Amino acid sequence: MLFDLTDLRLFVATAELGNLTRAAERQHLSLAAASARIKALETQAGLQLLQREARGVRLLPPGEAFLHHARLVLHQTEQLRDDLLEYGGGLRGHLRVFANTTAVTDFLPEILPGFLARNPRINVDLQEKPNAQIPRGVLDGRADIGIVAGRVDTLGLEAIHFSTDRLVLVTSRKHRFAKRRRISFAETLDEDAIGMQQGSTLQTFLGQITDNLGKRQKLRIQLGSFDAMCRMIGSGVGIGVVPESAARRNQESMQLALIDLSDAWCVRERYLLVRSRAALPIYAQALVDTLCRHYAADPAERMEKANPAKA
């Protein structure tokens, strides 16, 4: 089967918009030309891909499969163009990473400076996404690597375990919980709370937990980083659930108390998701190796590897 890129872009637009007329306008085609192209696609495929309806179109099962592969082909074409432009500008690679909130705001800022310093001709496009959306982005080819934590449907992708994430309750040292060694999340829900911004991976996750408990957090303020949360918690505004690494980083400077959560979900395994590790470009494999080595090292070695200039 031979398809040109215009046909594929038209089909993707039609599927996304659910309307051939609007898709034709997006692709700067007449409705007649767009309809003829879609019919030609179906003729070549030997299958009906779209169901025409009074108010638009909907994908049939063969159309869903065609859409998946069309997106992959278009993404690979864009990546080819971008990579060639980058080679012309002196770059060797462009790495696309979809990651959850903890990765984007907590540990990647520690790891990426050293990686980029060692790989000056590689660019990284890092995008924060909810855990549940990350596997789809990798599967569709919009990301080379995904970083997730906890129980996530990996959609058949190769999952590489690289570390364990642990959530803890953080309070000021004057709070009544500060002397507790262990506490359940449910016990904390009557307290004023500090949270991450709406839509962040952690806040979405905690929202699901509270929904199951039939109760909500008493959020006083929602912030864009774990360090900002710790600063607000240390000042006594409220309590919060944050990754242990962020809490320990700020523990002394912000006078924080860390209390273990007794809930099983507080321990979350972290995974790198890829379509195929063996098929990754060398520069993408380099980042996978960097993350795996970073968490295999002891804390002193981690700091040296993350910041080679200070070694």
Short mmCIF file of C-alpha atoms in Angstrom, two decimals:
data_model
loop_
_atom_site.label_atom_id
_atom_site.label_comp_id
_atom_site.label_asym_id
_atom_site.label_seq_id
_atom_site.Cartn_x
_atom_site.Cartn_y
_atom_site.Cartn_z
CA MET A 1 0.00 0.00 0.00
CA LEU A 2 1.27 3.44 -0.94
CA PHE A 3 0.12 6.47 1.05
CA ASP A 4 1.43 9.99 0.77
CA LEU A 5 1.86 12.23 3.81
CA THR A 6 -1.07 14.45 2.82
CA ASP A 7 -3.38 11.42 2.95
CA LEU A 8 -2.07 10.44 6.38
CA ARG A 9 -2.37 13.98 7.77
CA LEU A 10 -5.90 14.21 6.39
CA PHE A 11 -6.91 10.91 7.98
CA VAL A 12 -5.46 11.88 11.38
CA ALA A 13 -7.20 15.26 11.24
CA THR A 14 -10.50 13.58 10.30
CA ALA A 15 -10.19 11.15 13.21
CA GLU A 16 -9.30 13.88 15.70
CA LEU A 17 -12.01 16.28 14.58
CA GLY A 18 -14.67 13.67 13.82
CA ASN A 19 -15.61 15.75 10.79
CA LEU A 20 -14.32 15.50 7.21
CA THR A 21 -15.29 19.07 6.28
CA ARG A 22 -13.27 20.58 9.14
CA ALA A 23 -10.38 18.21 8.45
CA ALA A 24 -10.34 19.31 4.80
CA GLU A 25 -10.22 22.95 5.90
CA ARG A 26 -7.32 22.20 8.24
CA GLN A 27 -5.40 20.55 5.39
CA HIS A 28 -6.37 23.28 2.88
CA LEU A 29 -8.25 20.85 0.66
CA SER A 30 -11.69 21.05 -0.91
CA LEU A 31 -14.29 18.71 0.57
CA ALA A 32 -14.50 16.80 -2.71
CA ALA A 33 -10.72 16.29 -2.84
CA ALA A 34 -10.62 15.23 0.83
CA SER A 35 -13.47 12.76 0.35
CA ALA A 36 -11.75 11.27 -2.71
CA ARG A 37 -8.49 10.85 -0.78
CA ILE A 38 -10.23 9.06 2.11
CA LYS A 39 -12.03 6.75 -0.31
CA ALA A 40 -8.72 6.01 -2.04
CA LEU A 41 -7.18 5.10 1.34
CA GLU A 42 -10.03 2.68 2.05
CA THR A 43 -9.71 1.19 -1.44
CA GLN A 44 -6.00 0.57 -0.94
CA ALA A 45 -6.59 -0.87 2.53
CA GLY A 46 -9.43 -3.03 1.24
CA LEU A 47 -11.42 -2.08 4.35
CA GLN A 48 -13.84 0.61 5.47
CA LEU A 49 -11.99 2.81 7.92
CA LEU A 50 -14.62 5.43 8.74
CA GLN A 51 -18.35 5.29 9.36
CA ARG A 52 -20.07 8.29 7.75
CA GLU A 53 -22.84 9.68 9.96
CA ALA A 54 -25.20 12.65 9.84
CA ARG A 55 -23.03 14.81 12.09
CA GLY A 56 -19.61 13.62 11.03
CA VAL A 57 -17.59 10.44 11.00
CA ARG A 58 -16.42 7.88 13.55
CA LEU A 59 -13.57 5.42 13.40
CA LEU A 60 -14.27 1.75 12.79
CA PRO A 61 -11.87 -0.83 14.36
CA PRO A 62 -9.66 -0.99 11.21
CA GLY A 63 -9.61 2.82 11.28
CA GLU A 64 -8.32 2.79 14.88
CA ALA A 65 -5.40 0.59 13.78
CA PHE A 66 -4.76 2.78 10.73
CA LEU A 67 -4.79 5.92 12.93
CA HIS A 68 -2.18 4.45 15.28
CA HIS A 69 0.22 3.65 12.45
CA ALA A 70 -0.47 6.92 10.61
CA ARG A 71 0.53 8.86 13.72
CA LEU A 72 3.72 6.81 14.03
CA VAL A 73 4.66 7.44 10.38
CA LEU A 74 3.97 11.18 10.68
CA HIS A 75 5.93 11.40 13.91
CA GLN A 76 8.88 9.55 12.40
CA THR A 77 8.77 11.87 9.38
CA GLU A 78 8.83 14.92 11.65
CA GLN A 79 11.63 13.42 13.69
CA LEU A 80 13.60 12.71 10.50
CA ARG A 81 13.18 16.33 9.41
CA ASP A 82 14.09 17.70 12.84
CA ASP A 83 17.09 15.42 13.21
CA LEU A 84 18.44 16.37 9.79
CA LEU A 85 18.05 20.05 10.64
CA GLU A 86 19.84 19.46 13.93
CA TYR A 87 22.67 17.62 12.20
CA GLY A 88 23.00 20.60 9.89
CA GLY A 89 23.23 22.86 12.94
CA GLY A 90 25.84 20.68 14.61
CA LEU A 91 23.53 18.58 16.83
CA ARG A 92 23.62 14.80 16.85
CA GLY A 93 20.25 14.10 18.39
CA HIS A 94 17.00 15.35 19.85
CA LEU A 95 15.59 13.32 22.73
CA ARG A 96 11.90 13.52 23.66
CA VAL A 97 10.95 12.55 27.21
CA PHE A 98 7.49 12.37 28.80
CA ALA A 99 7.75 12.22 32.60
CA ASN A 100 5.61 12.52 35.71
CA THR A 101 5.72 15.45 38.15
CA THR A 102 8.28 13.91 40.49
CA ALA A 103 10.70 13.25 37.66
CA VAL A 104 10.31 16.71 36.12
CA THR A 105 10.50 18.73 39.33
CA ASP A 106 12.59 16.58 41.65
CA PHE A 107 15.27 14.28 40.27
CA LEU A 108 15.75 15.13 36.58
CA PRO A 109 16.92 18.69 37.41
CA GLU A 110 19.66 17.01 39.41
CA ILE A 111 20.63 14.48 36.72
CA LEU A 112 20.16 16.31 33.41
CA PRO A 113 22.80 19.05 33.87
CA GLY A 114 25.56 16.45 34.07
CA PHE A 115 24.09 14.44 31.18
CA LEU A 116 23.86 17.52 28.94
CA ALA A 117 27.36 18.63 29.92
CA ARG A 118 28.71 15.23 28.86
CA ASN A 119 26.61 15.28 25.66
CA PRO A 120 26.83 18.85 24.33
CA ARG A 121 25.36 17.95 20.93
CA ILE A 122 22.14 16.45 22.29
CA ASN A 123 18.94 18.38 23.05
CA VAL A 124 16.26 17.11 25.45
CA ASP A 125 12.59 18.00 25.07
CA LEU A 126 11.18 17.24 28.55
CA GLN A 127 7.39 17.40 29.00
CA GLU A 128 5.45 16.80 32.20
CA LYS A 129 2.52 14.42 31.69
CA PRO A 130 0.17 12.45 33.98
CA ASN A 131 1.36 8.89 34.58
CA ALA A 132 -1.56 7.41 32.66
CA GLN A 133 -0.81 9.45 29.50
CA ILE A 134 2.91 8.70 29.34
CA PRO A 135 2.75 5.12 27.95
CA ARG A 136 0.44 6.23 25.13
CA GLY A 137 2.88 9.01 24.18
CA VAL A 138 5.74 6.51 23.94
CA LEU A 139 3.65 3.95 22.07
CA ASP A 140 2.47 6.59 19.57
CA GLY A 141 6.04 7.74 18.99
CA ARG A 142 5.56 11.23 20.44
CA ALA A 143 8.19 10.43 23.08
CA ASP A 144 11.35 8.31 22.95
CA ILE A 145 11.34 7.63 26.71
CA GLY A 146 8.63 7.75 29.36
CA ILE A 147 9.21 7.96 33.12
CA VAL A 148 6.41 6.71 35.38
CA ALA A 149 5.91 5.60 38.99
CA GLY A 150 3.46 3.22 40.60
CA ARG A 151 0.91 0.98 38.95
CA VAL A 152 0.50 2.07 35.35
CA ASP A 153 -0.75 0.17 32.30
CA THR A 154 2.42 0.07 30.18
CA LEU A 155 0.51 -0.94 27.02
CA GLY A 156 3.05 -3.65 26.24
CA LEU A 157 6.05 -1.30 26.26
CA GLU A 158 9.42 -2.40 27.60
CA ALA A 159 9.61 -1.26 31.23
CA ILE A 160 13.04 -0.72 32.81
CA HIS A 161 13.01 -0.46 36.62
CA PHE A 162 15.54 2.12 37.81
CA SER A 163 14.58 3.20 41.35
CA THR A 164 11.98 3.21 44.11
CA ASP A 165 10.01 6.32 45.01
CA ARG A 166 8.68 6.76 48.55
CA LEU A 167 6.10 9.30 49.67
CA VAL A 168 6.21 10.69 53.20
CA LEU A 169 4.12 13.08 55.26
CA VAL A 170 5.96 16.34 55.93
CA THR A 171 5.10 18.78 58.70
CA SER A 172 6.76 21.66 60.52
CA ARG A 173 8.61 20.57 63.65
CA LYS A 174 6.02 22.36 65.78
CA HIS A 175 3.06 20.43 64.34
CA ARG A 176 1.28 17.90 66.54
CA PHE A 177 2.17 15.09 64.11
CA ALA A 178 5.89 15.92 64.20
CA LYS A 179 6.69 13.41 66.96
CA ARG A 180 4.85 10.56 65.24
CA ARG A 181 7.02 7.94 63.54
CA ARG A 182 4.25 6.52 61.38
CA ILE A 183 0.78 7.63 60.33
CA SER A 184 -1.95 6.68 57.86
CA PHE A 185 -2.91 9.16 55.18
CA ALA A 186 -6.56 9.00 56.30
CA GLU A 187 -5.54 10.38 59.72
CA THR A 188 -4.15 13.53 58.09
CA LEU A 189 -7.25 14.62 56.17
CA ASP A 190 -8.64 16.89 58.89
CA GLU A 191 -5.49 19.03 58.77
CA ASP A 192 -4.82 22.01 56.51
CA ALA A 193 -2.81 20.72 53.57
CA ILE A 194 -0.29 22.01 51.03
CA GLY A 195 -0.57 20.40 47.61
CA MET A 196 0.95 20.37 44.16
CA GLN A 197 -0.78 22.27 41.37
CA GLN A 198 -3.97 20.90 39.86
CA GLY A 199 -3.26 18.31 37.17
CA SER A 200 0.14 17.29 38.55
CA THR A 201 0.79 13.57 38.77
CA LEU A 202 1.02 13.48 42.57
CA GLN A 203 -2.05 15.63 43.19
CA THR A 204 -4.09 13.56 40.74
CA PHE A 205 -2.94 10.40 42.49
CA LEU A 206 -3.80 11.73 45.97
CA GLY A 207 -7.18 12.88 44.63
CA GLN A 208 -7.93 9.29 43.62
CA ILE A 209 -6.95 8.09 47.11
CA THR A 210 -9.18 10.63 48.86
CA ASP A 211 -12.08 9.80 46.51
CA ASN A 212 -11.78 6.17 47.60
CA LEU A 213 -11.77 7.30 51.23
CA GLY A 214 -14.85 9.45 50.67
CA LYS A 215 -13.06 12.55 51.93
CA ARG A 216 -11.00 15.42 50.49
CA GLN A 217 -7.80 17.14 51.49
CA LYS A 218 -8.27 20.58 53.05
CA LEU A 219 -5.98 22.28 50.56
CA ARG A 220 -4.95 25.81 51.53
CA ILE A 221 -2.61 26.37 48.60
CA GLN A 222 -1.33 24.44 45.58
CA LEU A 223 2.18 25.03 44.26
CA GLY A 224 4.35 24.18 41.28
CA SER A 225 7.28 22.41 42.96
CA PHE A 226 8.12 20.19 45.91
CA ASP A 227 10.67 22.69 47.20
CA ALA A 228 7.97 25.37 47.30
CA MET A 229 5.68 22.94 49.14
CA CYS A 230 8.40 22.24 51.71
CA ARG A 231 8.99 25.95 52.25
CA MET A 232 5.29 26.53 52.89
CA ILE A 233 5.06 23.48 55.19
CA GLY A 234 8.09 24.60 57.16
CA SER A 235 6.45 27.95 57.79
CA GLY A 236 3.50 26.19 59.44
CA VAL A 237 0.82 26.85 56.81
CA GLY A 238 -0.10 23.18 56.52
CA ILE A 239 1.14 19.62 56.04
CA GLY A 240 1.85 17.78 52.81
CA VAL A 241 2.73 14.50 51.11
CA VAL A 242 5.96 14.73 49.09
CA PRO A 243 8.67 12.39 47.78
CA GLU A 244 11.17 11.51 50.49
CA SER A 245 14.09 12.77 48.40
CA ALA A 246 12.61 16.28 48.21
CA ALA A 247 11.73 16.25 51.90
CA ARG A 248 15.24 15.22 52.98
CA ARG A 249 16.82 17.81 50.69
CA ASN A 250 14.92 20.54 52.54
CA GLN A 251 14.67 18.95 55.98
CA GLU A 252 17.28 20.97 57.84
CA SER A 253 17.06 24.29 56.04
CA MET A 254 13.27 24.44 56.44
CA GLN A 255 13.01 22.70 59.82
CA LEU A 256 10.81 19.87 58.61
CA ALA A 257 9.60 16.69 60.30
CA LEU A 258 9.24 13.57 58.15
CA ILE A 259 6.68 10.94 59.14
CA ASP A 260 6.41 7.54 57.45
CA LEU A 261 3.06 6.77 55.82
CA SER A 262 1.63 3.37 56.72
CA ASP A 263 -0.30 3.11 53.42
CA ALA A 264 1.02 0.50 50.98
CA TRP A 265 0.74 2.96 48.07
CA CYS A 266 3.39 5.24 49.57
CA VAL A 267 6.10 3.06 47.98
CA ARG A 268 6.06 3.42 44.19
CA GLU A 269 8.44 1.72 41.78
CA ARG A 270 9.85 3.93 39.03
CA TYR A 271 10.17 2.72 35.45
CA LEU A 272 11.58 3.96 32.17
CA LEU A 273 9.25 3.05 29.30
CA VAL A 274 10.56 2.53 25.76
CA ARG A 275 9.23 0.83 22.65
CA SER A 276 12.41 -1.23 22.41
CA ARG A 277 15.59 -0.63 24.38
CA ALA A 278 17.68 -2.35 21.72
CA ALA A 279 16.26 -0.03 19.03
CA LEU A 280 16.87 3.23 20.92
CA PRO A 281 19.21 5.79 19.32
CA ILE A 282 22.60 5.90 21.01
CA TYR A 283 21.84 9.22 22.72
CA ALA A 284 18.53 7.90 24.12
CA GLN A 285 20.28 4.77 25.41
CA ALA A 286 22.83 7.11 27.03
CA LEU A 287 20.10 8.76 29.12
CA VAL A 288 18.65 5.37 30.12
CA ASP A 289 22.11 4.26 31.22
CA THR A 290 22.69 7.54 33.08
CA LEU A 291 19.49 7.17 35.12
CA CYS A 292 20.14 3.51 35.92
CA ARG A 293 23.74 4.21 36.99
CA HIS A 294 22.69 7.23 39.05
CA TYR A 295 20.36 5.18 41.22
CA ALA A 296 22.76 2.23 41.43
CA ALA A 297 25.38 4.55 42.97
CA ASP A 298 25.61 5.60 46.62
CA PRO A 299 24.48 9.17 47.52
CA ALA A 300 27.99 10.69 47.39
CA GLU A 301 28.64 9.23 43.94
CA ARG A 302 25.25 10.48 42.73
CA MET A 303 26.14 14.08 43.54
CA GLU A 304 29.50 13.77 41.76
CA LYS A 305 27.96 12.25 38.62
CA ALA A 306 25.13 14.77 38.50
CA ASN A 307 27.54 17.71 38.85
CA PRO A 308 30.87 16.73 37.24
CA ALA A 309 32.12 20.33 37.20
CA LYS A 310 32.08 20.39 41.02
CA ALA A 311 33.96 17.11 41.41
#
